[in-house]
GROMACS .gro file of C-alpha atoms in nm:
model
  246
    1MET     CA    1  -0.021   2.291   1.294
    2ASN     CA    2   0.340   2.217   1.204
    3GLN     CA    3   0.540   2.096   0.900
    4ALA     CA    4   0.463   1.732   0.946
    5ILE     CA    5   0.095   1.783   1.007
    6ASP     CA    6   0.065   2.009   0.707
    7ALA     CA    7   0.234   1.735   0.473
    8ILE     CA    8   0.046   1.471   0.615
    9LEU     CA    9  -0.281   1.673   0.561
   10GLY     CA   10  -0.213   1.712   0.216
   11HIS     CA   11  -0.120   1.388   0.086
   12TYR     CA   12  -0.298   1.352  -0.223
   13SER     CA   13  -0.202   1.026  -0.490
   14VAL     CA   14   0.071   1.108  -0.738
   15ARG     CA   15   0.013   0.991  -1.083
   16ASN     CA   16   0.224   1.167  -1.314
   17PHE     CA   17   0.594   1.153  -1.242
   18GLU     CA   18   0.926   1.325  -1.396
   19ASP     CA   19   1.124   1.042  -1.595
   20LYS     CA   20   1.391   1.092  -1.338
   21ALA     CA   21   1.542   0.804  -1.106
   22LEU     CA   22   1.583   0.904  -0.729
   23THR     CA   23   1.954   0.948  -0.618
   24GLU     CA   24   2.142   0.707  -0.435
   25GLU     CA   25   2.164   0.949  -0.108
   26GLU     CA   26   1.768   0.981  -0.166
   27LEU     CA   27   1.689   0.611  -0.186
   28ALA     CA   28   1.920   0.554   0.135
   29LEU     CA   29   1.733   0.807   0.306
   30LEU     CA   30   1.379   0.631   0.247
   31ILE     CA   31   1.442   0.339   0.319
   32LYS     CA   32   1.588   0.458   0.652
   33SER     CA   33   1.284   0.627   0.729
   34ALA     CA   34   1.101   0.301   0.663
   35GLN     CA   35   1.287   0.094   0.857
   36ALA     CA   36   1.226   0.357   1.168
   37ALA     CA   37   0.868   0.256   1.194
   38SER     CA   38   0.728   0.076   1.479
   39THR     CA   39   0.771  -0.319   1.426
   40SER     CA   40   0.583  -0.587   1.643
   41SER     CA   41   0.827  -0.705   1.907
   42PHE     CA   42   1.162  -0.611   1.689
   43VAL     CA   43   1.055  -0.881   1.464
   44GLN     CA   44   1.076  -0.663   1.125
   45ALA     CA   45   0.909  -0.939   0.919
   46TYR     CA   46   0.882  -0.726   0.615
   47SER     CA   47   1.103  -0.663   0.291
   48ILE     CA   48   1.122  -0.370   0.067
   49ILE     CA   49   1.235  -0.447  -0.308
   50GLY     CA   50   1.354  -0.143  -0.550
   51ILE     CA   51   1.288  -0.190  -0.954
   52THR     CA   52   1.534  -0.040  -1.104
   53ASP     CA   53   1.479  -0.245  -1.403
   54LYS     CA   54   1.242  -0.092  -1.692
   55LYS     CA   55   1.128  -0.439  -1.792
   56ILE     CA   56   1.047  -0.563  -1.470
   57ARG     CA   57   0.873  -0.212  -1.443
   58GLU     CA   58   0.666  -0.304  -1.735
   59GLN     CA   59   0.580  -0.646  -1.609
   60ILE     CA   60   0.480  -0.534  -1.294
   61SER     CA   61   0.276  -0.270  -1.493
   62ALA     CA   62   0.104  -0.527  -1.688
   63ILE     CA   63  -0.032  -0.729  -1.416
   64ALA     CA   64  -0.121  -0.400  -1.201
   65GLY     CA   65  -0.327  -0.304  -1.496
   66ASN     CA   66  -0.073  -0.090  -1.715
   67GLN     CA   67  -0.046   0.187  -1.462
   68PRO     CA   68   0.230   0.400  -1.654
   69TYR     CA   69   0.309   0.550  -1.332
   70THR     CA   70   0.451   0.217  -1.226
   71VAL     CA   71   0.720   0.253  -1.501
   72GLN     CA   72   0.818   0.641  -1.524
   73THR     CA   73   0.873   0.723  -1.182
   74GLY     CA   74   1.181   0.782  -0.952
   75GLN     CA   75   1.161   0.433  -0.793
   76LEU     CA   76   0.916   0.166  -0.766
   77PHE     CA   77   0.923   0.007  -0.416
   78ILE     CA   78   0.720  -0.362  -0.371
   79PHE     CA   79   0.668  -0.404   0.022
   80VAL     CA   80   0.650  -0.779   0.112
   81ALA     CA   81   0.555  -0.978   0.406
   82ASP     CA   82   0.867  -1.154   0.515
   83LEU     CA   83   0.869  -1.456   0.708
   84ALA     CA   84   1.192  -1.654   0.534
   85ARG     CA   85   1.451  -1.527   0.698
   86HIS     CA   86   1.286  -1.624   1.027
   87GLN     CA   87   1.196  -1.931   0.917
   88ALA     CA   88   1.592  -1.962   0.861
   89ILE     CA   89   1.661  -1.854   1.192
   90LEU     CA   90   1.450  -2.118   1.363
   91GLU     CA   91   1.581  -2.383   1.194
   92GLU     CA   92   1.966  -2.273   1.255
   93HIS     CA   93   1.822  -2.285   1.598
   94GLN     CA   94   1.692  -2.619   1.607
   95VAL     CA   95   1.305  -2.430   1.699
   96ASP     CA   96   1.006  -2.551   1.536
   97THR     CA   97   0.876  -2.272   1.270
   98ALA     CA   98   0.513  -2.418   1.295
   99ALA     CA   99   0.451  -2.073   1.492
  100LEU     CA  100   0.577  -1.898   1.142
  101GLU     CA  101   0.210  -2.041   0.978
  102THR     CA  102  -0.033  -1.889   1.215
  103SER     CA  103  -0.273  -1.626   1.104
  104GLU     CA  104  -0.118  -1.401   1.403
  105LYS     CA  105   0.270  -1.412   1.240
  106TRP     CA  106   0.105  -1.363   0.908
  107LEU     CA  107  -0.079  -1.070   1.066
  108VAL     CA  108   0.217  -0.917   1.193
  109SER     CA  109   0.423  -0.939   0.885
  110VAL     CA  110   0.158  -0.758   0.692
  111ILE     CA  111   0.125  -0.473   0.982
  112ASP     CA  112   0.466  -0.444   0.999
  113ALA     CA  113   0.506  -0.358   0.629
  114ALA     CA  114   0.244  -0.114   0.619
  115LEU     CA  115   0.359   0.108   0.866
  116ALA     CA  116   0.708   0.099   0.737
  117ALA     CA  117   0.575   0.183   0.376
  118GLN     CA  118   0.354   0.463   0.543
  119ASN     CA  119   0.660   0.624   0.720
  120MET     CA  120   0.834   0.571   0.382
  121ALA     CA  121   0.542   0.781   0.225
  122VAL     CA  122   0.530   1.063   0.479
  123ALA     CA  123   0.892   1.062   0.439
  124ALA     CA  124   0.875   1.110   0.082
  125GLU     CA  125   0.627   1.404   0.073
  126SER     CA  126   0.845   1.556   0.372
  127LEU     CA  127   1.125   1.570   0.094
  128GLY     CA  128   0.870   1.691  -0.197
  129PHE     CA  129   0.849   1.391  -0.395
  130GLY     CA  130   0.485   1.271  -0.482
  131ILE     CA  131   0.397   0.920  -0.410
  132CYS     CA  132   0.129   0.670  -0.492
  133PHE     CA  133   0.017   0.325  -0.365
  134ILE     CA  134   0.004   0.067  -0.617
  135GLY     CA  135  -0.251  -0.210  -0.484
  136GLY     CA  136  -0.267  -0.376  -0.863
  137ILE     CA  137   0.042  -0.592  -0.759
  138ARG     CA  138  -0.244  -0.832  -0.627
  139ASN     CA  139  -0.402  -0.896  -0.936
  140ASP     CA  140  -0.189  -1.194  -0.977
  141VAL     CA  141   0.046  -1.227  -0.677
  142GLU     CA  142   0.191  -1.569  -0.825
  143GLN     CA  143   0.328  -1.419  -1.145
  144ILE     CA  144   0.494  -1.144  -0.932
  145ALA     CA  145   0.659  -1.401  -0.681
  146GLU     CA  146   0.808  -1.519  -0.970
  147ILE     CA  147   0.910  -1.235  -1.109
  148LEU     CA  148   1.062  -1.094  -0.800
  149ASP     CA  149   1.226  -1.485  -0.710
  150LEU     CA  150   1.025  -1.454  -0.362
  151PRO     CA  151   1.083  -1.751  -0.168
  152PRO     CA  152   0.863  -1.946   0.056
  153TYR     CA  153   0.725  -1.765   0.372
  154THR     CA  154   0.694  -1.438   0.203
  155MET     CA  155   0.423  -1.241  -0.007
  156PRO     CA  156   0.389  -0.936  -0.221
  157LEU     CA  157   0.173  -0.661  -0.077
  158PHE     CA  158   0.152  -0.351  -0.287
  159GLY     CA  159   0.401  -0.121  -0.459
  160LEU     CA  160   0.463   0.247  -0.377
  161THR     CA  161   0.628   0.455  -0.652
  162ILE     CA  162   0.773   0.778  -0.538
  163GLY     CA  163   0.913   1.062  -0.743
  164HIS     CA  164   0.909   1.401  -0.894
  165PRO     CA  165   0.591   1.484  -0.977
  166VAL     CA  166   0.458   1.664  -1.287
  167LYS     CA  167   0.250   1.968  -1.093
  168GLY     CA  168  -0.126   1.908  -1.188
  169LYS     CA  169  -0.443   2.037  -1.038
  170GLU     CA  170  -0.465   1.743  -0.786
  171LYS     CA  171  -0.590   1.818  -0.442
  172ALA     CA  172  -0.636   1.599  -0.144
  173LYS     CA  173  -0.948   1.425  -0.164
  174PRO     CA  174  -1.206   1.473   0.128
  175ARG     CA  175  -1.216   1.181   0.416
  176LEU     CA  176  -1.486   1.033   0.618
  177PRO     CA  177  -1.591   1.256   0.826
  178GLN     CA  178  -1.430   1.170   1.192
  179ASP     CA  179  -1.800   1.096   1.335
  180LEU     CA  180  -1.801   0.833   1.142
  181VAL     CA  181  -1.449   0.685   1.170
  182TYR     CA  182  -1.370   0.796   1.525
  183HIS     CA  183  -1.590   0.609   1.805
  184GLU     CA  184  -1.532   0.690   2.192
  185ASN     CA  185  -1.539   0.403   2.440
  186THR     CA  186  -1.740   0.142   2.236
  187TYR     CA  187  -1.841   0.120   1.854
  188GLN     CA  188  -2.087   0.351   1.729
  189LYS     CA  189  -2.396   0.290   1.451
  190MET     CA  190  -2.324   0.510   1.130
  191ASN     CA  191  -2.501   0.821   1.127
  192PRO     CA  192  -2.705   0.793   0.759
  193ALA     CA  193  -2.737   1.192   0.780
  194THR     CA  194  -2.356   1.212   0.788
  195LEU     CA  195  -2.294   1.008   0.514
  196ALA     CA  196  -2.519   1.165   0.319
  197GLU     CA  197  -2.373   1.426   0.346
  198TYR     CA  198  -2.019   1.313   0.259
  199ASP     CA  199  -2.186   1.133  -0.050
  200GLU     CA  200  -2.282   1.494  -0.155
  201GLN     CA  201  -1.909   1.638  -0.047
  202ILE     CA  202  -1.770   1.347  -0.297
  203LYS     CA  203  -2.005   1.383  -0.550
  204ASN     CA  204  -1.864   1.715  -0.595
  205TYR     CA  205  -1.524   1.664  -0.567
  206TYR     CA  206  -1.548   1.423  -0.850
  207ASP     CA  207  -1.736   1.682  -1.051
  208GLU     CA  208  -1.472   1.920  -1.035
  209ARG     CA  209  -1.218   1.690  -1.071
  210THR     CA  210  -1.358   1.542  -1.421
  211ALA     CA  211  -1.553   1.799  -1.567
  212GLY     CA  212  -1.868   1.611  -1.501
  213LYS     CA  213  -1.729   1.287  -1.637
  214ARG     CA  214  -1.761   1.155  -1.277
  215VAL     CA  215  -2.022   1.189  -1.050
  216GLU     CA  216  -2.059   0.930  -0.776
  217GLY     CA  217  -2.083   0.945  -0.427
  218TRP     CA  218  -1.877   0.790  -0.178
  219SER     CA  219  -2.122   0.541  -0.128
  220GLU     CA  220  -2.179   0.408  -0.480
  221GLN     CA  221  -1.843   0.381  -0.523
  222ILE     CA  222  -1.801   0.141  -0.215
  223ALA     CA  223  -2.140  -0.050  -0.350
  224ARG     CA  224  -1.977  -0.095  -0.692
  225GLY     CA  225  -1.597  -0.230  -0.579
  226LEU     CA  226  -1.685  -0.410  -0.326
  227GLY     CA  227  -2.020  -0.598  -0.401
  228ARG     CA  228  -1.833  -0.805  -0.692
  229LYS     CA  229  -1.535  -1.069  -0.547
  230SER     CA  230  -1.171  -0.997  -0.686
  231ARG     CA  231  -0.844  -1.206  -0.641
  232LEU     CA  232  -0.982  -1.508  -0.534
  233ASP     CA  233  -0.654  -1.685  -0.547
  234LEU     CA  234  -0.475  -1.521  -0.288
  235LYS     CA  235  -0.619  -1.804  -0.035
  236ASP     CA  236  -0.398  -2.065  -0.231
  237PHE     CA  237  -0.110  -1.859  -0.274
  238LEU     CA  238  -0.099  -1.801   0.088
  239GLN     CA  239  -0.135  -2.188   0.145
  240LYS     CA  240   0.147  -2.234  -0.088
  241GLN     CA  241   0.400  -1.983   0.112
  242HIS     CA  242   0.306  -2.155   0.440
  243LEU     CA  243   0.122  -1.864   0.558
  244ASN     CA  244  -0.214  -1.778   0.747
  245GLN     CA  245  -0.260  -2.159   0.802
  246LYS     CA  246  -0.355  -2.182   1.159
   0.00000   0.00000   0.00000
């Protein structure tokens, strides 16, 4: 064990921040940490938009489910899958841009953005900040894109809020047992007994955290959440943005 691993294993999402902006030096360090992440073929197919305007934060919060911690926080970042500058470069060099519209290139941009965001999150937590990813911006990607003035060949993926946490009783949420996640050589079928044990662990976690107001296992949570279709506008948005076409 070392400090880096301690920080990673101690992660939990923070949803209560002090109303205190990050300094320019802190922002620069977090962005530099994000950019140090691995990137496919050095493509660097992402952009990071920092939202300092409170009115814009409030607009984004309304779309993302009225989460107050997207407004009162040190900084709200929006990570964008971005092939727009690559399109401009290809056109400048008179190269066909059709390859940018393939599923592979879109996937590269999504992975690049995710790796950069995780680097930023780990760096932030190592500095004592709290973080929370905001997937709710995909509740209306069209409106988010309009608010952020995004060009074609881009897609807003998720937000990341970073700030000074208001200390509470939060603790890391138990993850799946390694036996259900790690497979050696070939994919292994799920062991129902191991899953049942994990469900009981999660029930106890929620029971303790909510003083009995929420008692459900992981399987119940997944069945409830993934049993309904959501954000069905994404396919049309990707088509409009010239992404993931082939």
